[in-house]
XYZ file of C-alpha atoms in Angstrom:
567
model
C 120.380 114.027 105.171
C 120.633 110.328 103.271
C 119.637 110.647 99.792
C 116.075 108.473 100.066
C 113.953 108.228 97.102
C 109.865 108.610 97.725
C 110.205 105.060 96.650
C 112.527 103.291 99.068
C 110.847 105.745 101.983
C 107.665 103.450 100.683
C 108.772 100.606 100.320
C 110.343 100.874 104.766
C 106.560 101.597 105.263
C 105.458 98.517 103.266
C 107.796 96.310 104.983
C 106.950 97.858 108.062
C 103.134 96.607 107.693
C 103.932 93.331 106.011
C 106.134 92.755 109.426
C 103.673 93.924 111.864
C 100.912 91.706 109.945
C 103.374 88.882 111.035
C 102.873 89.688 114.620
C 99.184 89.918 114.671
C 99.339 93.784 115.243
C 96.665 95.807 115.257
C 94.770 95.742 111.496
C 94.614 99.617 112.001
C 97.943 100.403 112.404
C 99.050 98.117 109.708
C 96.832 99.916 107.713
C 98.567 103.271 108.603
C 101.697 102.315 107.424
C 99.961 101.212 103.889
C 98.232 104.043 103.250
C 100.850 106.255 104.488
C 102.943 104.424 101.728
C 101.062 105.138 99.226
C 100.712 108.704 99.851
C 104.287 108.946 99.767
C 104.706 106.960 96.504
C 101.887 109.480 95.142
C 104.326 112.640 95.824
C 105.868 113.913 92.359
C 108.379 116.260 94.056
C 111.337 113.865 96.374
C 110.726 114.292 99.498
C 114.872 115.696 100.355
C 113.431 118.413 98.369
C 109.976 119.218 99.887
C 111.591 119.110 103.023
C 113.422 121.700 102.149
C 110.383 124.131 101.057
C 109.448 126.279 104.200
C 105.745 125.728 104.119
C 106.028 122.534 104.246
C 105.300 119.972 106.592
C 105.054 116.172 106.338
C 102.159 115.789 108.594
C 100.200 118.014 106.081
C 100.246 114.932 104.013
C 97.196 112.683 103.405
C 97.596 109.719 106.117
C 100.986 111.267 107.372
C 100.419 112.372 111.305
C 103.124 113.307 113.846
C 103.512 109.999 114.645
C 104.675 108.516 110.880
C 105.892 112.254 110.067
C 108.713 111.896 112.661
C 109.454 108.208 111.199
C 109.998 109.843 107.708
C 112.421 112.141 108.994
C 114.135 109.633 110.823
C 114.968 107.842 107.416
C 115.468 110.682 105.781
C 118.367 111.144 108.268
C 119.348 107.716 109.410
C 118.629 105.396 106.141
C 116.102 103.245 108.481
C 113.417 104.218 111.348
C 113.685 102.284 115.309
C 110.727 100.271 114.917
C 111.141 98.704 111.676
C 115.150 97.640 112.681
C 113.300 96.351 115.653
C 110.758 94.502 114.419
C 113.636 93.063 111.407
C 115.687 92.235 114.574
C 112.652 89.942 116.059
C 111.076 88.393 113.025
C 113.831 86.297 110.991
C 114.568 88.087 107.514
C 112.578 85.234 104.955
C 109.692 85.310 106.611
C 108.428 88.146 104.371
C 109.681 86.599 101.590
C 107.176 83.859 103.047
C 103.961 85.321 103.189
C 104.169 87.262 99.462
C 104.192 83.224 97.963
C 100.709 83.197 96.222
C 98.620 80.700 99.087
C 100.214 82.475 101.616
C 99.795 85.002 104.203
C 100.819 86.847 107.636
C 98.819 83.615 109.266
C 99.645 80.849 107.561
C 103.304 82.069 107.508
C 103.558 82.425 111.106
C 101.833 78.675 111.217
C 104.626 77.138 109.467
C 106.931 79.137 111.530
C 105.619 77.951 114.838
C 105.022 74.474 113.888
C 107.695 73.307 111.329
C 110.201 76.226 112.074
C 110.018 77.469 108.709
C 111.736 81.127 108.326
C 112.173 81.194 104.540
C 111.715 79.750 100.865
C 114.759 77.694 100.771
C 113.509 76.053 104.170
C 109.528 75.773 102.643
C 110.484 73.951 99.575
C 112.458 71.463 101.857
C 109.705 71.018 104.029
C 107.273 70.370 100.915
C 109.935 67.658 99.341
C 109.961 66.180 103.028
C 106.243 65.498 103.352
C 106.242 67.866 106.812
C 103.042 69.904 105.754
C 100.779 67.145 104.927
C 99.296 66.416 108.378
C 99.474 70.458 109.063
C 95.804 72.076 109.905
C 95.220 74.592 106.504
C 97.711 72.530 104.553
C 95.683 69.621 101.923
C 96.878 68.470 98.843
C 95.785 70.927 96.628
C 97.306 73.905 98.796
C 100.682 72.033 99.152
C 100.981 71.457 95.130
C 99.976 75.013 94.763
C 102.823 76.166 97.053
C 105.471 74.083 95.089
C 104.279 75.097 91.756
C 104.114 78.888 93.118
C 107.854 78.736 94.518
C 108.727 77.062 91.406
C 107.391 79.845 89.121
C 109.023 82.795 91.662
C 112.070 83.905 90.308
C 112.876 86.103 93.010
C 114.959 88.542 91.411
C 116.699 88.649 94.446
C 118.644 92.394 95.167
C 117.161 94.097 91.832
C 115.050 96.967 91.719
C 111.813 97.715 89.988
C 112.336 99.866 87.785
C 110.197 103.160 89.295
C 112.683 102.922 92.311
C 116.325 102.398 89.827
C 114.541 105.364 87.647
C 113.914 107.388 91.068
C 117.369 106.973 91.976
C 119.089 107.595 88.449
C 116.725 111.005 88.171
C 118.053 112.084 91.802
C 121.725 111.187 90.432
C 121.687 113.155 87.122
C 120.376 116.003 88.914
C 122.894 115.910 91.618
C 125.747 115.308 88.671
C 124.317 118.036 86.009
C 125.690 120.748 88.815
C 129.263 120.432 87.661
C 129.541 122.698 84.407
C 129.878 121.478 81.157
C 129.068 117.677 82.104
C 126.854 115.361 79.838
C 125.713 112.339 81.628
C 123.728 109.436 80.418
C 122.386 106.570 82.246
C 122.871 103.252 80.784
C 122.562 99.485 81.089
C 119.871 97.879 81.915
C 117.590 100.898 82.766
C 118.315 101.923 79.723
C 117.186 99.250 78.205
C 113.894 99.121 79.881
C 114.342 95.559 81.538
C 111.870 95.028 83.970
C 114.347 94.988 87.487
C 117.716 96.495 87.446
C 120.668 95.704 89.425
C 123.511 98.470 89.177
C 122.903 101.617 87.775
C 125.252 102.355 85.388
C 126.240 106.111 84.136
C 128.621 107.297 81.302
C 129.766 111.090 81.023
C 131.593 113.300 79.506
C 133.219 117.074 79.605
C 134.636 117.125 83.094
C 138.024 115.215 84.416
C 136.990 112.209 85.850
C 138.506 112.859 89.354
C 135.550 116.235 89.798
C 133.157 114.013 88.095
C 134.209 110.915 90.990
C 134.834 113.029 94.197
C 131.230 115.181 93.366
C 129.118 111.792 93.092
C 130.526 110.556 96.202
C 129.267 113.938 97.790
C 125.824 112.637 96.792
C 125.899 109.906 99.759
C 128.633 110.697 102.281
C 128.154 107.424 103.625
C 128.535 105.299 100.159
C 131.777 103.051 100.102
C 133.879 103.292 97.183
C 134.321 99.576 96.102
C 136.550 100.345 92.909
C 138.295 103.142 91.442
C 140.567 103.954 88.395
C 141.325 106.406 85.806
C 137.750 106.429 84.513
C 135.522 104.841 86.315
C 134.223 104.191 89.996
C 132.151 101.901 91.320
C 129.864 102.626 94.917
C 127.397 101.272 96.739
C 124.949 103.833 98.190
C 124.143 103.204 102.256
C 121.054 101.685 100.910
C 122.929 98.728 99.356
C 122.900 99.765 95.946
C 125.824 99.844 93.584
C 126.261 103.104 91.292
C 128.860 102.567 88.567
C 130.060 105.355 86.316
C 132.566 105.587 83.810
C 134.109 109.045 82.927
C 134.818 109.468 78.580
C 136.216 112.048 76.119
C 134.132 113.469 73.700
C 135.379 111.252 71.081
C 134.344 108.139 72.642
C 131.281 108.961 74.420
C 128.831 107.224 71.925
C 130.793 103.647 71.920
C 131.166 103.952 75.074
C 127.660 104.422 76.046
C 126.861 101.733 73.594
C 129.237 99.468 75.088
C 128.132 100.198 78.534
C 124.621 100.330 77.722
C 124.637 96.773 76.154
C 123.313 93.761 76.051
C 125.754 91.613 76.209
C 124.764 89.517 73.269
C 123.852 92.687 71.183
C 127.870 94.116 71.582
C 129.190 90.895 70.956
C 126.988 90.930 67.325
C 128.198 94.081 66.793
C 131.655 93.219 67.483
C 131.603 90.104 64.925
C 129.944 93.088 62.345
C 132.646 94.830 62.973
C 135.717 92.184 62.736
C 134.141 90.619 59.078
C 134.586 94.342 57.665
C 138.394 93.952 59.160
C 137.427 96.780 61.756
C 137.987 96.930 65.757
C 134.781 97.728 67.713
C 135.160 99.015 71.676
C 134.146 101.101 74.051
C 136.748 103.626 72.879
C 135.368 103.892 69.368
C 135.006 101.832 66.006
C 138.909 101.810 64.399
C 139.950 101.044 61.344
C 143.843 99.421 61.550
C 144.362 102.022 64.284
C 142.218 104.751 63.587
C 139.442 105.345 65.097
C 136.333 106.337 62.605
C 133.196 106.582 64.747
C 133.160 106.782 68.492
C 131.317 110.384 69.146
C 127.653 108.901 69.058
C 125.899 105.923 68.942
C 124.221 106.376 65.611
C 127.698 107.379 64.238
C 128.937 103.877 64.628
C 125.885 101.899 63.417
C 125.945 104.115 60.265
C 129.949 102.897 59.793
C 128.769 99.218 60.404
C 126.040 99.607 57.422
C 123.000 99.472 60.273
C 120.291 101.058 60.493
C 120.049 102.767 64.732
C 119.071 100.281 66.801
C 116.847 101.396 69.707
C 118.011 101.119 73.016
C 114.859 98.536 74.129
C 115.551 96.328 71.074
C 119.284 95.488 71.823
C 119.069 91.982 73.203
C 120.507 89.625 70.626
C 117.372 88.960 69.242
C 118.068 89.154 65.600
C 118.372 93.367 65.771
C 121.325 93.642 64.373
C 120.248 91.193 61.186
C 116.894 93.244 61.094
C 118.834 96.845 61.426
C 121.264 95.520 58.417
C 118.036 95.156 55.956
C 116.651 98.585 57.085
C 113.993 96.358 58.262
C 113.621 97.352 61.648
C 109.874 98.503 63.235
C 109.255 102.244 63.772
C 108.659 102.293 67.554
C 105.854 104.197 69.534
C 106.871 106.911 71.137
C 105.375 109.234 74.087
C 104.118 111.974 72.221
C 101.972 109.343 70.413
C 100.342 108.367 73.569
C 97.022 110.349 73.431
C 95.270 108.970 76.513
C 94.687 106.579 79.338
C 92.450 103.934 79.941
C 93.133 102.308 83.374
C 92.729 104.986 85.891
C 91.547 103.901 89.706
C 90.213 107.129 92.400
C 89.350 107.709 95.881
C 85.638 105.884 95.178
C 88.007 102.498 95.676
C 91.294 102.249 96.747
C 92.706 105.319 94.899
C 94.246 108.323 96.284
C 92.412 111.232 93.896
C 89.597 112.593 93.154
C 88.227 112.021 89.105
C 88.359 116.375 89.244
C 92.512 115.700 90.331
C 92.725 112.687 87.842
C 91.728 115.019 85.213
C 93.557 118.142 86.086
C 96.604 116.065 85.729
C 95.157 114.286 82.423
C 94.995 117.971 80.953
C 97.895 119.393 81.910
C 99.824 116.173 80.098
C 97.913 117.191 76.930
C 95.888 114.289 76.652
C 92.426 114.121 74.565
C 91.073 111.417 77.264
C 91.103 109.347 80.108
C 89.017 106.737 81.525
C 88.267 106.234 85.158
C 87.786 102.670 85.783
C 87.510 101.779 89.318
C 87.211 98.381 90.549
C 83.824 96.214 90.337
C 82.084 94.635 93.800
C 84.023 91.422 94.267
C 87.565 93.801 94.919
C 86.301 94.049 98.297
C 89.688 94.718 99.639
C 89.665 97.641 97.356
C 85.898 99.064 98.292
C 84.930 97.867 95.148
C 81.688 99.462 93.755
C 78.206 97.792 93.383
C 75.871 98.618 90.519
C 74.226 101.643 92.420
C 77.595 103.224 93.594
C 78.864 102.933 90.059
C 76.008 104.346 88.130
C 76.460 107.397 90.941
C 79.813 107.308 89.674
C 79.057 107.646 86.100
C 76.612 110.611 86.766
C 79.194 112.499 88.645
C 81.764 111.944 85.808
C 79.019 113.358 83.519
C 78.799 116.696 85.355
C 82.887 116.871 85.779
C 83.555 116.361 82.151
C 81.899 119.754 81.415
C 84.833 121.850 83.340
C 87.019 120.238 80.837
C 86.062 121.099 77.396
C 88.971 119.582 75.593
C 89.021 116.484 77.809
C 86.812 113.560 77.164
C 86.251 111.859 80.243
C 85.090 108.048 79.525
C 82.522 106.165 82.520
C 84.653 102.931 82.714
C 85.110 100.020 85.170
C 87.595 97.545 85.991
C 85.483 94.448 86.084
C 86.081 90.931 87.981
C 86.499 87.716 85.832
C 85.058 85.096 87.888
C 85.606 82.021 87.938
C 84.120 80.447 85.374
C 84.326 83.536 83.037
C 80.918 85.282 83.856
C 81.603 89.229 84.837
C 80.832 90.510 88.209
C 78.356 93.118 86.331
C 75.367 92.052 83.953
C 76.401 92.454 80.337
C 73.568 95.011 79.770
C 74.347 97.363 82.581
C 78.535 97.124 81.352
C 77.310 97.675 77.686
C 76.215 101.468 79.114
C 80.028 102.146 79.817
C 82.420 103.852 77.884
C 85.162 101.431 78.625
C 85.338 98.403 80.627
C 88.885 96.267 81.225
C 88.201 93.051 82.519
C 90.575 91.236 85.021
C 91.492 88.251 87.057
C 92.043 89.067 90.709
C 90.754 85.803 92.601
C 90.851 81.891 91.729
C 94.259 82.409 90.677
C 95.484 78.623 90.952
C 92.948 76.585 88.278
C 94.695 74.905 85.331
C 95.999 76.029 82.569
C 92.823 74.839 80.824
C 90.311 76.113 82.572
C 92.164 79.398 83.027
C 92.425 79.961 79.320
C 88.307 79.152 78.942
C 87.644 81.261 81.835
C 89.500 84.420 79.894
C 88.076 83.600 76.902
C 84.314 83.465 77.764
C 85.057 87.199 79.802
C 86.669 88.082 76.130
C 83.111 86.749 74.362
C 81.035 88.698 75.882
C 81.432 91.097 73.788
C 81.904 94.390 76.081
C 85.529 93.806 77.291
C 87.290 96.598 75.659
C 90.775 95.177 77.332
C 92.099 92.710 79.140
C 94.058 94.189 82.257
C 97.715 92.804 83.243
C 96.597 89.624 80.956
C 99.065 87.449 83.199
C 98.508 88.305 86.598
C 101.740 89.158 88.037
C 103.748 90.924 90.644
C 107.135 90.896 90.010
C 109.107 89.697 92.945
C 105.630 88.644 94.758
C 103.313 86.457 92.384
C 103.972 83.957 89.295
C 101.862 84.259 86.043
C 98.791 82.857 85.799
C 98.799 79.570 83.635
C 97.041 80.005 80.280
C 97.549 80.194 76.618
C 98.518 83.310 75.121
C 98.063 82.214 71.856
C 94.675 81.320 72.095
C 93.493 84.374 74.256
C 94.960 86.575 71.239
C 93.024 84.796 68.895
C 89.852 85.413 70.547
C 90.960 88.955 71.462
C 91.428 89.038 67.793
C 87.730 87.742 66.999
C 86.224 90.390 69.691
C 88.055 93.697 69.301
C 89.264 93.485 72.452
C 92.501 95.250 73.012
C 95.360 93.295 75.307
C 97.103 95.824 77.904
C 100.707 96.388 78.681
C 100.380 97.585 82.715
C 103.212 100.836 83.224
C 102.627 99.489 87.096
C 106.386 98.877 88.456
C 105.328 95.818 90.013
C 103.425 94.487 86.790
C 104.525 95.719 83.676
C 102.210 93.303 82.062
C 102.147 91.853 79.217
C 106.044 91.859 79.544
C 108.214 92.183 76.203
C 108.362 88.783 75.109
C 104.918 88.280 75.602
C 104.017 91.264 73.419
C 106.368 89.738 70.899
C 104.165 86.268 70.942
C 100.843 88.236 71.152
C 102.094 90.691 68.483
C 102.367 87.657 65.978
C 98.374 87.997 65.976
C 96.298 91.144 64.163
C 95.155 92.060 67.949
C 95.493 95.133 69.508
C 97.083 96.621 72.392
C 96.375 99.547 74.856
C 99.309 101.181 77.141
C 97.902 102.127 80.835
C 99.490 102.930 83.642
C 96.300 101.462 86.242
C 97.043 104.693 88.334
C 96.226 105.038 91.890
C 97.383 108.564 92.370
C 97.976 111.409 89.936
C 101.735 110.907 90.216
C 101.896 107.286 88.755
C 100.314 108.834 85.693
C 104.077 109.131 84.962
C 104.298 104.816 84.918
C 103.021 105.542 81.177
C 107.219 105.551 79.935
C 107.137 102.238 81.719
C 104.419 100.858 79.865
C 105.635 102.266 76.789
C 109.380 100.525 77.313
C 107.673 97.428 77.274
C 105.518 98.171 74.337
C 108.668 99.650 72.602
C 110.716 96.330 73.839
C 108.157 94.297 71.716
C 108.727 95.623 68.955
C 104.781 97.578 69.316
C 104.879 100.526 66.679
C 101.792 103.006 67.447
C 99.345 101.892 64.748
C 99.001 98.793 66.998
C 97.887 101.039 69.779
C 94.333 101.651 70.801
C 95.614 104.735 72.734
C 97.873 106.190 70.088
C 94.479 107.148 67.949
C 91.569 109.375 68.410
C 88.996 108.104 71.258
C 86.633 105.519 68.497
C 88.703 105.724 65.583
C 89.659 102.006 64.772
């Protein structure tokens, strides 16, 4: 069997429906594949490992018949299914790419296919500068200019993972790794670091000889290729693509060289200046002074012998740490067992996959003191979004769940549509009677900057927005930010109480880290939710919190760090 993480099995069945949507398949099937995606992403056990549990059987699984079951198996054992290397052998590789540009879908794509032969981005943005969509039916003006700005704004990251799939990966790794005895192992890099896509994954250990440590990783995908190999460390790349380096220390070095490996960049080259005005020598063997080496065992070992303070992991990006750690001045970050609650929780009455009883089970047994459910409003018709009389229903049934669990509060929320000119797709009386309401942008994505920013702000001025949900509106690798100013929307957060939220979603993680660090520069508020679907992304809250811990967020800034009310 291929070592497949829940998320990549996903992401074939995504693919798989964003293809067949291309061919005008049937809307049900491509629905199968979604929702059988989802269920899958929902799992908290791998699936290598549930397939190994005798009472277990894929088709048992919520949207999972024979039919998909036997697909899941065939990746778990082949690293792909037939029909999706099928359909990628019929529909030319961009064209995916194609219909995830903001303006764009499986239609329009295949328009521009069939008319204008155009199979990618590179070839859309030539056909824009050429003028070859203005006479196109569907294509005016507006809708061109919104396509170039759109492919502008992209930034494909282009063979990087999100981070839930790189952290999926790296778990299944360590595990697989922490069977040889005596072996520490430590991921590093970028993953470390919390960035918000990750290339290679990079490991550092220690305790075994690195030739066990290399020939038992390669055990972990017979089929990986072995692009580099030395003394210490090996580099592979996995049958899925992806590159696995790992580099093999003693004792004494571990801690530089995880802090070398670990990086960034600019942060070791700081450190390395530090390090050369004190007439020292600073590498990923240790911290040496004419020869010998003084610190090298941990990380906080050799910040202490550079007169610095330990620098977090999330906060090492050249951005003035290393000045900050020198004054003793850096922020005391939030950390998980902080996190008391959370406020952006979605269930089966819209598009999630649990129940509010499920959502709460799993709320308790994480020790929280409270959770909001806050499915989506009317207009989020895609999602089943609920009208006034399905979500007062709602909010009665919550009342008569929240009294099998005594040390839970359970808080009658919604996720509420900004429209487009700012009014809220519920009254502001009937959204004053909830406990929590996060207000969003979901449609009308393309006005200007201007108008955007007024639009947010009049939602914000109403006066019963608690938060502001993924404030910018993106999907990494899918969808730009909206256009609007940040400043200004903090300042009337500010004026309202109204908290800004940093989305654990893998595709959002919004508000990123530097916008945290502009929005931070303002008295406002934040909130850390993970905008679950399923009671396994409750676990996107250490996403949420890298960003928050990335901007510099320490936990009196954080609605959910305190007491349900307390302010």
């Amino acid at each position: 069997m291929i070592p497949q993480s829940n998320a990549t099995v996903a992401e074939q069945f995504e693919e798989t429906a964003d293809l067949l949507a291309l061919t005008n398949a049937n809307p049900f099937r491509i629905r199968a594949y979604q929702n059988a995606a989802r269920t899958i992403r929902s799992l908290e056990t791998p699936l290598p490992t549930l397939m190994t549990e005798p009472n277990f059987h894929l088709d048992d699984l919520p949207g999972i018949g024979r039919d998909l079951a036997s697909k899941v198996t065939e990746i778990l054992h082949k690293g792909s299914f037939r029909a999706l290397d099928t359909l990628r052998s019929t529909i030319p590789t961009g064209m995916r790419e194609l219909m995830q540009v903001p303006g764009l879908g499986p239609k329009k794509t295949m328009l521009l296919h069939s008319k204008r032969g155009i199979n990618s981005l590179q070839d859309l943005e030539l056909a824009i500068k050429a003028g070859q969509l203005r006479d196109l039916k569907g294509f005016g003006q507006k809708s061109i200019a919104s396509l170039a700005r759109a492919l502008a704004q992209k930034g494909l990251s282009s063979g990087r993972m999100l981070v839930d799939e790189a952290d999926d990966l790296a778990t299944n790794i360590l595990l697989h790794l922490s069977k040889l005895p005596d072996i520490e192992v430590v991921v590093a890099g970028s993953l470390r670091r919390g960035l918000e896509t990750v290339g290679d994954l990079d490991f550092v250990a220690t305790g075994q000889s690195a030739p066990k440590v290399f020939d038992h990783l390669k055990k972990f995908d017979t089929q990986a290729i072995v692009l580099s190999a030395g003394s210490t460390r090996m580099s592979l790349r996995l049958k899925s693509g992806r590159q696995i380096d790992i580099r093999v220390i003693n004792k004494a070095s571990f801690g530089s060289a995880l802090l070398y490996f670990t990086g960034s960049k600019s942060h070791n080259i700081e450190l390395r200046r530090l390090a050369q005005a004190q007439n020292l020598k600073l590498s990923e063997y240790g911290l040496f002074d004419q020869g010998k080496r003084i610190a090298g065992a941990s990380e906080d070992e050799i910040y202490q012998a550079l007169g610095l303070a330990s620098i977090p992991p999330e906060l090492r990006e050249g951005r003035g740490e290393v000045s900050l750690a020198a004054k003793d001045q850096l922020p005391s970050l939030v950390n998980a067992k902080d996190i008391l609650g959370d406020f952006h929780l979605h269930t089966t009455a819209t598009d999630g996959v649990n129940t509010i009883r499920e959502m709460a089970h799993k709320a308790q047994e994480l020790g929280y003191a409270y959770i909001a459910i806050t499915d989506h409003s009317e207009r989020v018709r895609i999602a089943h979004g609920l009208s006034r009389e399905r979500l007062a229903r709602q909010w009665a049934e919550i009342d008569k769940i929240a009294t099998e669990f005594p040390t839970l509060r359970i808080l009658k929320g919604i996720e509420v549509d900004i429209l487009d000119d700012g009014a809220m797709d519920l009254s502001k009386d009937f959204l004053k009677a909830a406990d929590w309401v996060v207000a969003a942008v979901h449609y009308g994505r393309n006005q200007s900057r201007a108008t955007m920013t007024k639009r947010i702000i009049r939602a914000i001025s109403s006066g019963v927005v608690h938060a502001l949900a993924h404030p910018s509106g993106r999907l990494l690798t899918k969808r730009p930010e909206l256009s609007f100013d940040l400043n200004e929307i903090t300042k009337a957060a500010c004026d309202y109480h109204t908290a800004l939220e940093i989305n654990g979603q893998p595709q959002r993680l919004d508000l990123n880290d530097k916008m945290i660090e502009i929005a931070a520069r303002h008295p406002v508020e934040f909130v850390l939710a993970t905008d679950s679907h399923s009671v396994a992304e409750f676990d996107f809250m250490k996403f949420a919190l890298k960003q928050a811990r990335r901007g510099g967020l320490s936990k009196d800034r954080i609605v959910n760090c305190r007491p349900f009310g307390a302010h």
